[in-house]
PDB file of C-alpha atoms in Angstrom:
ATOM      1  CA  UNK A  69      17.064   2.754  64.778  1.00 46.00           C
ATOM      2  CA  UNK A  70      13.420   2.541  65.777  1.00 52.00           C
ATOM      3  CA  UNK A  71      12.323   5.680  64.008  1.00 46.00           C
ATOM      4  CA  UNK A  72      13.738   7.951  61.356  1.00 47.00           C
ATOM      5  CA  UNK A  73      13.902  11.696  61.878  1.00 47.00           C
ATOM      6  CA  UNK A  74      11.148  12.246  59.294  1.00 55.00           C
ATOM      7  CA  UNK A  75       8.506  10.014  60.904  1.00 72.00           C
ATOM      8  CA  UNK A  76       6.943  10.271  64.375  1.00 84.00           C
ATOM      9  CA  UNK A  77       7.490   7.558  66.983  1.00 94.00           C
ATOM     10  CA  UNK A  78       4.209   5.659  67.298  1.00 94.00           C
ATOM     11  CA  UNK A  79       3.592   2.370  69.076  1.00 95.00           C
ATOM     12  CA  UNK A  80       0.820   0.305  70.634  1.00 95.00           C
ATOM     13  CA  UNK A  81       0.341  -2.078  73.563  1.00 96.00           C
ATOM     14  CA  UNK A  82      -2.454  -3.833  75.444  1.00 95.00           C
ATOM     15  CA  UNK A  83      -2.894  -3.413  79.194  1.00 97.00           C
ATOM     16  CA  UNK A  84      -4.754  -6.347  80.788  1.00 96.00           C
ATOM     17  CA  UNK A  85      -6.470  -5.591  84.110  1.00 97.00           C
ATOM     18  CA  UNK A  86      -8.150  -8.044  86.476  1.00 95.00           C
ATOM     19  CA  UNK A  87      -9.444  -7.649  90.009  1.00 94.00           C
ATOM     20  CA  UNK A  88      -8.254 -10.355  92.395  1.00 91.00           C
ATOM     21  CA  UNK A  89     -11.369  -9.797  94.514  1.00 90.00           C
ATOM     22  CA  UNK A  90     -14.215 -12.136  93.523  1.00 85.00           C
ATOM     23  CA  UNK A  91     -16.834  -9.506  94.326  1.00 88.00           C
ATOM     24  CA  UNK A  92     -15.295  -6.910  91.983  1.00 90.00           C
ATOM     25  CA  UNK A  93     -15.572  -7.623  88.245  1.00 92.00           C
ATOM     26  CA  UNK A  94     -13.991  -4.803  86.262  1.00 95.00           C
ATOM     27  CA  UNK A  95     -15.657  -5.786  82.941  1.00 92.00           C
ATOM     28  CA  UNK A  96     -19.089  -5.775  84.603  1.00 92.00           C
ATOM     29  CA  UNK A  97     -18.402  -2.353  86.117  1.00 93.00           C
ATOM     30  CA  UNK A  98     -17.301  -1.005  82.741  1.00 93.00           C
ATOM     31  CA  UNK A  99     -20.371  -2.462  81.023  1.00 90.00           C
ATOM     32  CA  UNK A 100     -22.601  -0.604  83.485  1.00 89.00           C
ATOM     33  CA  UNK A 101     -23.742   2.729  82.021  1.00 87.00           C
ATOM     34  CA  UNK A 102     -23.551   4.269  85.513  1.00 89.00           C
ATOM     35  CA  UNK A 103     -20.101   2.952  86.462  1.00 91.00           C
ATOM     36  CA  UNK A 104     -18.450   3.182  83.043  1.00 92.00           C
ATOM     37  CA  UNK A 105     -17.515   6.903  83.370  1.00 93.00           C
ATOM     38  CA  UNK A 106     -16.081   6.225  86.831  1.00 93.00           C
ATOM     39  CA  UNK A 107     -13.837   3.407  85.591  1.00 95.00           C
ATOM     40  CA  UNK A 108     -12.796   5.445  82.541  1.00 95.00           C
ATOM     41  CA  UNK A 109     -11.928   8.429  84.725  1.00 94.00           C
ATOM     42  CA  UNK A 110      -9.715   6.236  86.928  1.00 95.00           C
ATOM     43  CA  UNK A 111      -7.948   4.780  83.878  1.00 97.00           C
ATOM     44  CA  UNK A 112      -7.397   8.204  82.340  1.00 94.00           C
ATOM     45  CA  UNK A 113      -5.984   9.738  85.519  1.00 94.00           C
ATOM     46  CA  UNK A 114      -3.732   6.782  86.312  1.00 95.00           C
ATOM     47  CA  UNK A 115      -2.284   6.807  82.781  1.00 96.00           C
ATOM     48  CA  UNK A 116      -1.739  10.560  83.068  1.00 93.00           C
ATOM     49  CA  UNK A 117       0.122   9.953  86.345  1.00 94.00           C
ATOM     50  CA  UNK A 118       2.325   7.373  84.625  1.00 94.00           C
ATOM     51  CA  UNK A 119       3.454   9.685  81.810  1.00 92.00           C
ATOM     52  CA  UNK A 120       3.229  13.051  83.549  1.00 92.00           C
ATOM     53  CA  UNK A 121       0.706  14.332  81.006  1.00 88.00           C
ATOM     54  CA  UNK A 122      -2.971  13.878  80.127  1.00 88.00           C
ATOM     55  CA  UNK A 123      -1.803  13.437  76.518  1.00 88.00           C
ATOM     56  CA  UNK A 124       1.115  11.099  77.175  1.00 91.00           C
ATOM     57  CA  UNK A 125      -0.798   8.000  76.136  1.00 95.00           C
ATOM     58  CA  UNK A 126      -4.071   7.612  74.241  1.00 94.00           C
ATOM     59  CA  UNK A 127      -6.696   4.942  74.929  1.00 95.00           C
ATOM     60  CA  UNK A 128      -8.023   3.596  71.638  1.00 93.00           C
ATOM     61  CA  UNK A 129     -10.392   0.945  72.972  1.00 91.00           C
ATOM     62  CA  UNK A 130     -11.487  -0.572  76.265  1.00 92.00           C
ATOM     63  CA  UNK A 131     -12.603  -4.156  75.744  1.00 91.00           C
ATOM     64  CA  UNK A 132     -14.491  -6.333  78.210  1.00 89.00           C
ATOM     65  CA  UNK A 133     -13.258  -9.931  78.086  1.00 85.00           C
ATOM     66  CA  UNK A 134     -14.258 -11.482  81.392  1.00 86.00           C
ATOM     67  CA  UNK A 135     -12.471 -11.536  83.785  1.00 89.00           C
ATOM     68  CA  UNK A 136     -10.170  -8.991  82.086  1.00 92.00           C
ATOM     69  CA  UNK A 137     -10.604  -5.375  81.159  1.00 94.00           C
ATOM     70  CA  UNK A 138      -8.270  -4.848  78.189  1.00 94.00           C
ATOM     71  CA  UNK A 139      -7.115  -1.343  77.292  1.00 96.00           C
ATOM     72  CA  UNK A 140      -5.478  -0.727  73.903  1.00 94.00           C
ATOM     73  CA  UNK A 141      -2.890   2.024  74.315  1.00 96.00           C
ATOM     74  CA  UNK A 142      -1.302   4.263  71.694  1.00 95.00           C
ATOM     75  CA  UNK A 143       1.969   6.108  72.300  1.00 96.00           C
ATOM     76  CA  UNK A 144       3.053   8.972  70.054  1.00 93.00           C
ATOM     77  CA  UNK A 145       6.358   9.827  71.741  1.00 93.00           C
ATOM     78  CA  UNK A 146       9.141   7.490  72.796  1.00 95.00           C
ATOM     79  CA  UNK A 147       9.823   9.467  75.979  1.00 95.00           C
ATOM     80  CA  UNK A 148       6.182   9.217  77.046  1.00 95.00           C
ATOM     81  CA  UNK A 149       6.305   5.486  76.444  1.00 97.00           C
ATOM     82  CA  UNK A 150       9.564   5.233  78.402  1.00 96.00           C
ATOM     83  CA  UNK A 151       8.000   7.054  81.386  1.00 96.00           C
ATOM     84  CA  UNK A 152       4.975   4.754  81.184  1.00 97.00           C
ATOM     85  CA  UNK A 153       7.210   1.655  81.227  1.00 98.00           C
ATOM     86  CA  UNK A 154       9.171   2.976  84.212  1.00 96.00           C
ATOM     87  CA  UNK A 155       5.944   3.678  86.094  1.00 96.00           C
ATOM     88  CA  UNK A 156       4.616   0.218  85.211  1.00 97.00           C
ATOM     89  CA  UNK A 157       7.865  -1.542  86.186  1.00 96.00           C
ATOM     90  CA  UNK A 158       8.174   0.280  89.517  1.00 95.00           C
ATOM     91  CA  UNK A 159       4.551  -0.425  90.480  1.00 95.00           C
ATOM     92  CA  UNK A 160       3.576   3.258  90.446  1.00 95.00           C
ATOM     93  CA  UNK A 161       0.917   2.746  87.739  1.00 97.00           C
ATOM     94  CA  UNK A 162      -0.527  -0.175  89.692  1.00 96.00           C
ATOM     95  CA  UNK A 163      -0.723   1.894  92.884  1.00 94.00           C
ATOM     96  CA  UNK A 164      -2.139   4.932  91.074  1.00 95.00           C
ATOM     97  CA  UNK A 165      -4.857   2.956  89.301  1.00 96.00           C
ATOM     98  CA  UNK A 166      -5.900   1.231  92.522  1.00 94.00           C
ATOM     99  CA  UNK A 167      -6.147   4.608  94.238  1.00 93.00           C
ATOM    100  CA  UNK A 168      -8.153   6.253  91.445  1.00 93.00           C
ATOM    101  CA  UNK A 169     -10.530   3.275  91.185  1.00 94.00           C
ATOM    102  CA  UNK A 170     -11.158   3.380  94.932  1.00 93.00           C
ATOM    103  CA  UNK A 171     -11.975   7.091  94.768  1.00 91.00           C
ATOM    104  CA  UNK A 172     -14.075   6.945  91.591  1.00 89.00           C
ATOM    105  CA  UNK A 173     -16.039   3.860  92.605  1.00 90.00           C
ATOM    106  CA  UNK A 174     -16.225   4.781  96.322  1.00 89.00           C
ATOM    107  CA  UNK A 175     -14.775   1.420  97.361  1.00 87.00           C
ATOM    108  CA  UNK A 176     -12.464   0.642 100.257  1.00 85.00           C
ATOM    109  CA  UNK A 177     -10.045  -1.294  98.084  1.00 86.00           C
ATOM    110  CA  UNK A 178      -9.738  -2.559  94.495  1.00 90.00           C
ATOM    111  CA  UNK A 179      -7.004  -5.240  94.370  1.00 93.00           C
ATOM    112  CA  UNK A 180      -5.576  -5.550  90.862  1.00 95.00           C
ATOM    113  CA  UNK A 181      -3.421  -7.755  88.684  1.00 96.00           C
ATOM    114  CA  UNK A 182      -1.890  -6.165  85.593  1.00 96.00           C
ATOM    115  CA  UNK A 183      -0.249  -7.552  82.464  1.00 96.00           C
ATOM    116  CA  UNK A 184       1.256  -5.708  79.507  1.00 97.00           C
ATOM    117  CA  UNK A 185       1.470  -7.135  75.978  1.00 95.00           C
ATOM    118  CA  UNK A 186       2.637  -5.874  72.602  1.00 94.00           C
ATOM    119  CA  UNK A 187       1.597  -8.259  69.835  1.00 87.00           C
ATOM    120  CA  UNK A 188       2.602 -11.742  71.005  1.00 87.00           C
ATOM    121  CA  UNK A 189       5.245 -10.378  73.377  1.00 92.00           C
ATOM    122  CA  UNK A 190       4.579 -10.504  77.130  1.00 94.00           C
ATOM    123  CA  UNK A 191       6.376  -7.358  78.255  1.00 97.00           C
ATOM    124  CA  UNK A 192       6.192  -8.295  81.941  1.00 96.00           C
ATOM    125  CA  UNK A 193       8.904 -10.881  81.223  1.00 94.00           C
ATOM    126  CA  UNK A 194      11.322  -8.275  79.852  1.00 96.00           C
ATOM    127  CA  UNK A 195      10.666  -5.093  81.836  1.00 96.00           C
ATOM    128  CA  UNK A 196      14.309  -4.795  82.913  1.00 95.00           C
ATOM    129  CA  UNK A 197      15.263  -4.403  79.248  1.00 97.00           C
ATOM    130  CA  UNK A 198      13.465  -1.119  78.647  1.00 96.00           C
ATOM    131  CA  UNK A 199      14.870  -0.577  75.160  1.00 96.00           C
ATOM    132  CA  UNK A 200      13.638  -3.994  74.031  1.00 97.00           C
ATOM    133  CA  UNK A 201      10.161  -3.218  75.439  1.00 97.00           C
ATOM    134  CA  UNK A 202      10.182   0.061  73.501  1.00 97.00           C
ATOM    135  CA  UNK A 203      11.108  -1.797  70.307  1.00 96.00           C
ATOM    136  CA  UNK A 204       8.247  -4.283  70.801  1.00 96.00           C
ATOM    137  CA  UNK A 205       5.740  -1.468  71.359  1.00 97.00           C
ATOM    138  CA  UNK A 206       7.115   0.493  68.380  1.00 95.00           C
ATOM    139  CA  UNK A 207       6.729  -2.554  66.090  1.00 94.00           C
ATOM    140  CA  UNK A 208       3.044  -2.824  67.014  1.00 92.00           C
ATOM    141  CA  UNK A 209       1.470   0.050  65.116  1.00 88.00           C
ATOM    142  CA  UNK A 210      -2.096   0.904  66.221  1.00 86.00           C
ATOM    143  CA  UNK A 211      -4.532  -1.087  64.067  1.00 75.00           C
ATOM    144  CA  UNK A 212      -7.580   1.080  64.716  1.00 76.00           C
ATOM    145  CA  UNK A 213      -8.708   4.640  65.306  1.00 82.00           C
ATOM    146  CA  UNK A 214     -10.019   5.660  68.698  1.00 84.00           C
ATOM    147  CA  UNK A 215     -13.346   3.991  69.456  1.00 83.00           C
ATOM    148  CA  UNK A 216     -16.393   6.292  69.335  1.00 85.00           C
ATOM    149  CA  UNK A 217     -17.246   5.361  72.896  1.00 86.00           C
ATOM    150  CA  UNK A 218     -13.803   6.500  74.122  1.00 90.00           C
ATOM    151  CA  UNK A 219     -14.287   9.865  72.413  1.00 87.00           C
ATOM    152  CA  UNK A 220     -17.663  10.276  74.153  1.00 86.00           C
ATOM    153  CA  UNK A 221     -16.105   9.434  77.515  1.00 88.00           C
ATOM    154  CA  UNK A 222     -13.216  11.840  76.908  1.00 86.00           C
ATOM    155  CA  UNK A 223     -15.695  14.641  76.243  1.00 85.00           C
ATOM    156  CA  UNK A 224     -17.691  13.677  79.326  1.00 80.00           C
ATOM    157  CA  UNK A 225     -14.552  13.812  81.460  1.00 79.00           C
ATOM    158  CA  UNK A 226     -13.735  17.294  80.143  1.00 75.00           C
ATOM    159  CA  UNK A 227     -17.291  18.367  80.935  1.00 67.00           C
ATOM    160  CA  UNK A 228     -16.937  16.928  84.421  1.00 59.00           C
ATOM    161  CA  UNK A 229     -13.693  18.833  85.005  1.00 54.00           C
ATOM    162  CA  UNK A 230     -15.375  22.114  84.071  1.00 50.00           C
ATOM    163  CA  UNK A 231     -18.403  21.200  86.198  1.00 46.00           C
ATOM    164  CA  UNK A 232     -16.191  20.556  89.242  1.00 47.00           C
ATOM    165  CA  UNK A 233     -14.120  23.704  88.800  1.00 47.00           C
ATOM    166  CA  UNK A 234     -17.283  25.825  88.701  1.00 47.00           C
ATOM    167  CA  UNK A 235     -18.506  24.133  91.863  1.00 48.00           C
ATOM    168  CA  UNK A 236     -15.154  23.921  93.621  1.00 47.00           C
ATOM    169  CA  UNK A 237     -16.692  24.942  96.929  1.00 45.00           C
ATOM    170  CA  UNK A 238     -19.299  22.198  96.777  1.00 47.00           C
ATOM    171  CA  UNK A 239     -18.920  18.464  97.332  1.00 42.00           C
ATOM    172  CA  UNK A 240     -19.422  16.791  93.975  1.00 39.00           C
ATOM    173  CA  UNK A 241     -20.120  13.210  94.985  1.00 43.00           C
ATOM    174  CA  UNK A 242     -21.347  11.808  91.685  1.00 44.00           C
ATOM    175  CA  UNK A 243     -18.618  11.074  89.163  1.00 45.00           C
ATOM    176  CA  UNK A 244     -21.075  11.665  86.322  1.00 43.00           C
ATOM    177  CA  UNK A 245     -22.029  15.210  85.257  1.00 41.00           C
ATOM    178  CA  UNK A 246     -25.738  15.899  84.663  1.00 38.00           C
ATOM    179  CA  UNK A 247     -25.146  16.268  80.930  1.00 40.00           C
ATOM    180  CA  UNK A 248     -23.461  12.860  80.551  1.00 41.00           C
ATOM    181  CA  UNK A 249     -25.525  10.665  78.227  1.00 41.00           C
ATOM    182  CA  UNK A 250     -26.255   7.090  79.241  1.00 42.00           C
ATOM    183  CA  UNK A 251     -23.906   4.953  77.174  1.00 44.00           C
ATOM    184  CA  UNK A 252     -24.944   1.573  75.819  1.00 42.00           C
ATOM    185  CA  UNK A 253     -23.197  -1.641  76.918  1.00 41.00           C
ATOM    186  CA  UNK A 254     -19.982  -2.323  75.009  1.00 38.00           C
ATOM    187  CA  UNK A 255     -21.216  -5.715  73.845  1.00 37.00           C
ATOM    188  CA  UNK A 256     -24.519  -7.201  72.816  1.00 36.00           C
ATOM    189  CA  UNK A 257     -25.987  -4.173  71.123  1.00 34.00           C
ATOM    190  CA  UNK A 258     -29.200  -4.977  69.272  1.00 35.00           C
ATOM    191  CA  UNK A 259     -28.651  -2.040  66.939  1.00 37.00           C
ATOM    192  CA  UNK A 260     -28.066  -3.079  63.358  1.00 37.00           C
ATOM    193  CA  UNK A 261     -25.299  -1.002  61.727  1.00 42.00           C
ATOM    194  CA  UNK A 262     -26.163  -2.440  58.344  1.00 49.00           C
ATOM    195  CA  UNK A 263     -29.878  -3.230  58.720  1.00 81.00           C
ATOM    196  CA  UNK A 264     -30.532  -6.818  57.709  1.00 87.00           C
ATOM    197  CA  UNK A 265     -28.827  -9.539  55.692  1.00 88.00           C
ATOM    198  CA  UNK A 266     -29.959 -12.653  53.853  1.00 89.00           C
ATOM    199  CA  UNK A 267     -28.761 -16.175  54.720  1.00 89.00           C
ATOM    200  CA  UNK A 268     -30.225 -19.245  53.000  1.00 85.00           C
ATOM    201  CA  UNK A 269     -33.196 -17.241  51.790  1.00 84.00           C
ATOM    202  CA  UNK A 270     -34.058 -15.934  55.263  1.00 86.00           C
ATOM    203  CA  UNK A 271     -33.703 -12.355  56.464  1.00 87.00           C
ATOM    204  CA  UNK A 272     -31.812 -11.715  59.713  1.00 88.00           C
ATOM    205  CA  UNK A 273     -31.238  -8.528  61.677  1.00 88.00           C
ATOM    206  CA  UNK A 274     -27.590  -7.529  61.629  1.00 91.00           C
ATOM    207  CA  UNK A 275     -26.111  -6.900  65.078  1.00 91.00           C
ATOM    208  CA  UNK A 276     -22.868  -6.598  66.944  1.00 91.00           C
ATOM    209  CA  UNK A 277     -21.309  -9.947  67.859  1.00 93.00           C
ATOM    210  CA  UNK A 278     -22.316 -11.231  71.299  1.00 91.00           C
ATOM    211  CA  UNK A 279     -20.122 -13.076  73.851  1.00 90.00           C
ATOM    212  CA  UNK A 280     -22.199 -16.199  73.115  1.00 90.00           C
ATOM    213  CA  UNK A 281     -21.348 -15.901  69.386  1.00 93.00           C
ATOM    214  CA  UNK A 282     -17.678 -15.560  70.316  1.00 94.00           C
ATOM    215  CA  UNK A 283     -17.662 -18.702  72.453  1.00 93.00           C
ATOM    216  CA  UNK A 284     -19.690 -20.823  70.016  1.00 93.00           C
ATOM    217  CA  UNK A 285     -17.402 -19.838  67.155  1.00 96.00           C
ATOM    218  CA  UNK A 286     -14.277 -20.749  69.111  1.00 94.00           C
ATOM    219  CA  UNK A 287     -15.786 -24.066  70.204  1.00 94.00           C
ATOM    220  CA  UNK A 288     -17.001 -25.199  66.786  1.00 95.00           C
ATOM    221  CA  UNK A 289     -14.779 -23.704  64.082  1.00 95.00           C
ATOM    222  CA  UNK A 290     -11.876 -26.130  64.758  1.00 93.00           C
ATOM    223  CA  UNK A 291      -8.930 -26.054  62.316  1.00 93.00           C
ATOM    224  CA  UNK A 292     -10.614 -23.652  59.906  1.00 95.00           C
ATOM    225  CA  UNK A 293     -10.237 -20.625  62.208  1.00 96.00           C
ATOM    226  CA  UNK A 294      -7.266 -19.420  60.148  1.00 94.00           C
ATOM    227  CA  UNK A 295      -9.238 -19.491  56.899  1.00 94.00           C
ATOM    228  CA  UNK A 296     -12.081 -17.546  58.526  1.00 96.00           C
ATOM    229  CA  UNK A 297      -9.539 -15.046  59.846  1.00 95.00           C
ATOM    230  CA  UNK A 298      -8.132 -14.551  56.356  1.00 93.00           C
ATOM    231  CA  UNK A 299     -11.623 -13.951  55.001  1.00 94.00           C
ATOM    232  CA  UNK A 300     -12.226 -11.347  57.700  1.00 95.00           C
ATOM    233  CA  UNK A 301      -8.851  -9.705  57.049  1.00 92.00           C
ATOM    234  CA  UNK A 302     -10.092  -8.437  53.676  1.00 91.00           C
ATOM    235  CA  UNK A 303     -11.940  -5.716  55.585  1.00 90.00           C
ATOM    236  CA  UNK A 304      -9.995  -5.782  58.868  1.00 91.00           C
ATOM    237  CA  UNK A 305      -6.365  -4.645  58.999  1.00 85.00           C
ATOM    238  CA  UNK A 306      -5.940  -6.064  62.504  1.00 88.00           C
ATOM    239  CA  UNK A 307      -6.012  -9.594  61.056  1.00 91.00           C
ATOM    240  CA  UNK A 308      -3.180  -9.262  58.541  1.00 81.00           C
ATOM    241  CA  UNK A 309      -1.253 -12.511  57.987  1.00 73.00           C
ATOM    242  CA  UNK A 310       1.526 -11.988  60.565  1.00 84.00           C
ATOM    243  CA  UNK A 311      -1.111 -11.518  63.277  1.00 89.00           C
ATOM    244  CA  UNK A 312      -2.926 -14.743  62.389  1.00 91.00           C
ATOM    245  CA  UNK A 313       0.342 -16.693  62.231  1.00 88.00           C
ATOM    246  CA  UNK A 314       1.515 -15.201  65.531  1.00 89.00           C
ATOM    247  CA  UNK A 315      -1.749 -16.184  67.225  1.00 91.00           C
ATOM    248  CA  UNK A 316      -1.294 -19.759  66.001  1.00 90.00           C
ATOM    249  CA  UNK A 317       2.182 -19.880  67.566  1.00 90.00           C
ATOM    250  CA  UNK A 318       1.384 -17.986  70.751  1.00 89.00           C
ATOM    251  CA  UNK A 319      -1.640 -20.119  71.661  1.00 90.00           C
ATOM    252  CA  UNK A 320      -0.421 -23.419  70.222  1.00 89.00           C
ATOM    253  CA  UNK A 321      -0.281 -25.084  73.652  1.00 90.00           C
ATOM    254  CA  UNK A 322      -3.773 -23.898  74.581  1.00 89.00           C
ATOM    255  CA  UNK A 323      -5.265 -25.529  71.485  1.00 92.00           C
ATOM    256  CA  UNK A 324      -7.700 -24.663  68.705  1.00 94.00           C
ATOM    257  CA  UNK A 325     -10.407 -23.162  70.939  1.00 94.00           C
ATOM    258  CA  UNK A 326      -8.088 -20.493  72.338  1.00 93.00           C
ATOM    259  CA  UNK A 327      -6.511 -19.788  68.937  1.00 94.00           C
ATOM    260  CA  UNK A 328      -9.951 -19.242  67.389  1.00 95.00           C
ATOM    261  CA  UNK A 329     -11.134 -17.231  70.400  1.00 95.00           C
ATOM    262  CA  UNK A 330      -8.127 -14.903  70.266  1.00 94.00           C
ATOM    263  CA  UNK A 331      -8.479 -14.409  66.508  1.00 95.00           C
ATOM    264  CA  UNK A 332     -12.113 -13.310  66.805  1.00 96.00           C
ATOM    265  CA  UNK A 333     -11.186 -11.204  69.843  1.00 94.00           C
ATOM    266  CA  UNK A 334      -8.740  -9.249  67.649  1.00 92.00           C
ATOM    267  CA  UNK A 335     -11.524  -8.703  65.132  1.00 94.00           C
ATOM    268  CA  UNK A 336     -13.938  -7.462  67.831  1.00 93.00           C
ATOM    269  CA  UNK A 337     -11.322  -5.241  69.474  1.00 90.00           C
ATOM    270  CA  UNK A 338     -10.361  -3.685  66.160  1.00 89.00           C
ATOM    271  CA  UNK A 339     -13.786  -3.218  64.617  1.00 90.00           C
ATOM    272  CA  UNK A 340     -15.835  -2.296  67.689  1.00 89.00           C
ATOM    273  CA  UNK A 341     -19.496  -1.805  66.777  1.00 88.00           C
ATOM    274  CA  UNK A 342     -18.690  -2.794  63.187  1.00 91.00           C
ATOM    275  CA  UNK A 343     -17.820  -6.350  64.295  1.00 93.00           C
ATOM    276  CA  UNK A 344     -21.186  -7.680  63.148  1.00 94.00           C
ATOM    277  CA  UNK A 345     -22.766 -11.089  62.807  1.00 95.00           C
ATOM    278  CA  UNK A 346     -23.272 -10.486  59.064  1.00 94.00           C
ATOM    279  CA  UNK A 347     -19.509 -10.130  58.482  1.00 95.00           C
ATOM    280  CA  UNK A 348     -18.780 -13.322  60.415  1.00 97.00           C
ATOM    281  CA  UNK A 349     -21.536 -15.279  58.651  1.00 96.00           C
ATOM    282  CA  UNK A 350     -20.164 -14.136  55.280  1.00 95.00           C
ATOM    283  CA  UNK A 351     -16.676 -15.358  56.238  1.00 95.00           C
ATOM    284  CA  UNK A 352     -18.080 -18.696  57.393  1.00 96.00           C
ATOM    285  CA  UNK A 353     -20.027 -19.162  54.142  1.00 93.00           C
ATOM    286  CA  UNK A 354     -16.906 -18.348  52.137  1.00 93.00           C
ATOM    287  CA  UNK A 355     -15.129 -21.240  53.842  1.00 94.00           C
ATOM    288  CA  UNK A 356     -17.939 -23.775  53.632  1.00 93.00           C
ATOM    289  CA  UNK A 357     -18.844 -23.565  57.319  1.00 94.00           C
ATOM    290  CA  UNK A 358     -22.586 -23.360  56.730  1.00 92.00           C
ATOM    291  CA  UNK A 359     -23.436 -25.543  59.732  1.00 92.00           C
ATOM    292  CA  UNK A 360     -21.575 -23.213  62.087  1.00 94.00           C
ATOM    293  CA  UNK A 361     -23.316 -20.215  60.510  1.00 94.00           C
ATOM    294  CA  UNK A 362     -26.670 -21.908  61.155  1.00 93.00           C
ATOM    295  CA  UNK A 363     -25.619 -22.523  64.759  1.00 92.00           C
ATOM    296  CA  UNK A 364     -24.808 -18.854  65.340  1.00 94.00           C
ATOM    297  CA  UNK A 365     -28.141 -17.799  63.852  1.00 92.00           C
ATOM    298  CA  UNK A 366     -30.100 -20.240  65.999  1.00 88.00           C
ATOM    299  CA  UNK A 367     -31.210 -22.484  63.144  1.00 84.00           C
ATOM    300  CA  UNK A 368     -30.127 -25.655  64.964  1.00 64.00           C
ATOM    301  CA  UNK A 369     -31.914 -27.122  67.952  1.00 49.00           C
ATOM    302  CA  UNK A 370     -30.292 -26.288  71.303  1.00 43.00           C
ATOM    303  CA  UNK A 371     -29.488 -29.931  72.043  1.00 41.00           C
ATOM    304  CA  UNK A 372     -27.174 -30.053  69.033  1.00 42.00           C
ATOM    305  CA  UNK A 373     -24.876 -27.422  70.503  1.00 41.00           C
ATOM    306  CA  UNK A 374     -24.625 -28.698  74.044  1.00 38.00           C
TER     307      UNK A 374
END
């Protein structure tokens, strides 16, 4: 049995979203402080449609990984998860999300492709076997708490609902209530959660990992990506050994770049704003990858990394 009577049924999955229209980039829309609440609202309402309840599924993190928008989902009831899978399989979630995005973003159409994963399992390939999909989702326990940004957006959406109900006789065109704070981009923050750190006698400002860091790491780390992952796992539950081994198998055909990229993606998705350059540099030093650390900190000339 998937769950004993004494413990709640909890599972996790990742919903990958991509627009098939070249002029619509969902990650770019979500990274925009103005459009982010609109995209979040559409996601929230479409997921509520799929389960029949605003609390049927919880969004833990929305990650921008161009060209995909990746939503980490948490289910706390098997029946809610079953309804979600039925809605996904029948195309109702797809239709609902397209409709809500069109309304929220004031666009004529938002063509979408969707993919659902639980761990290394591609659930789209097994949707007819609902029980097996449920087992895969149940095996993948959520590896993080809800991201702070999601909590802010949830509160903003509640505020918007109250705002609209008070003004139900007026046309509320803007999807953002006046009280909604401007949210920072999800990546590339220059804020330093831990101040500064020392590397080779020099002081560097700590910051959240940038997309450029992500790509350089994947390109240059080569076969040692596993060792770096195991160094990071000491403070990151999302990189426990089965995850690292599964990534090696799942992306074996794609090669070392994709394996390394996906490993660091797990770290970024799990840790959010705490996925800092200082933590990665420390893991690189621990594994003798000083040259790569220098590259990420800009201590090499640009021609060396072309």
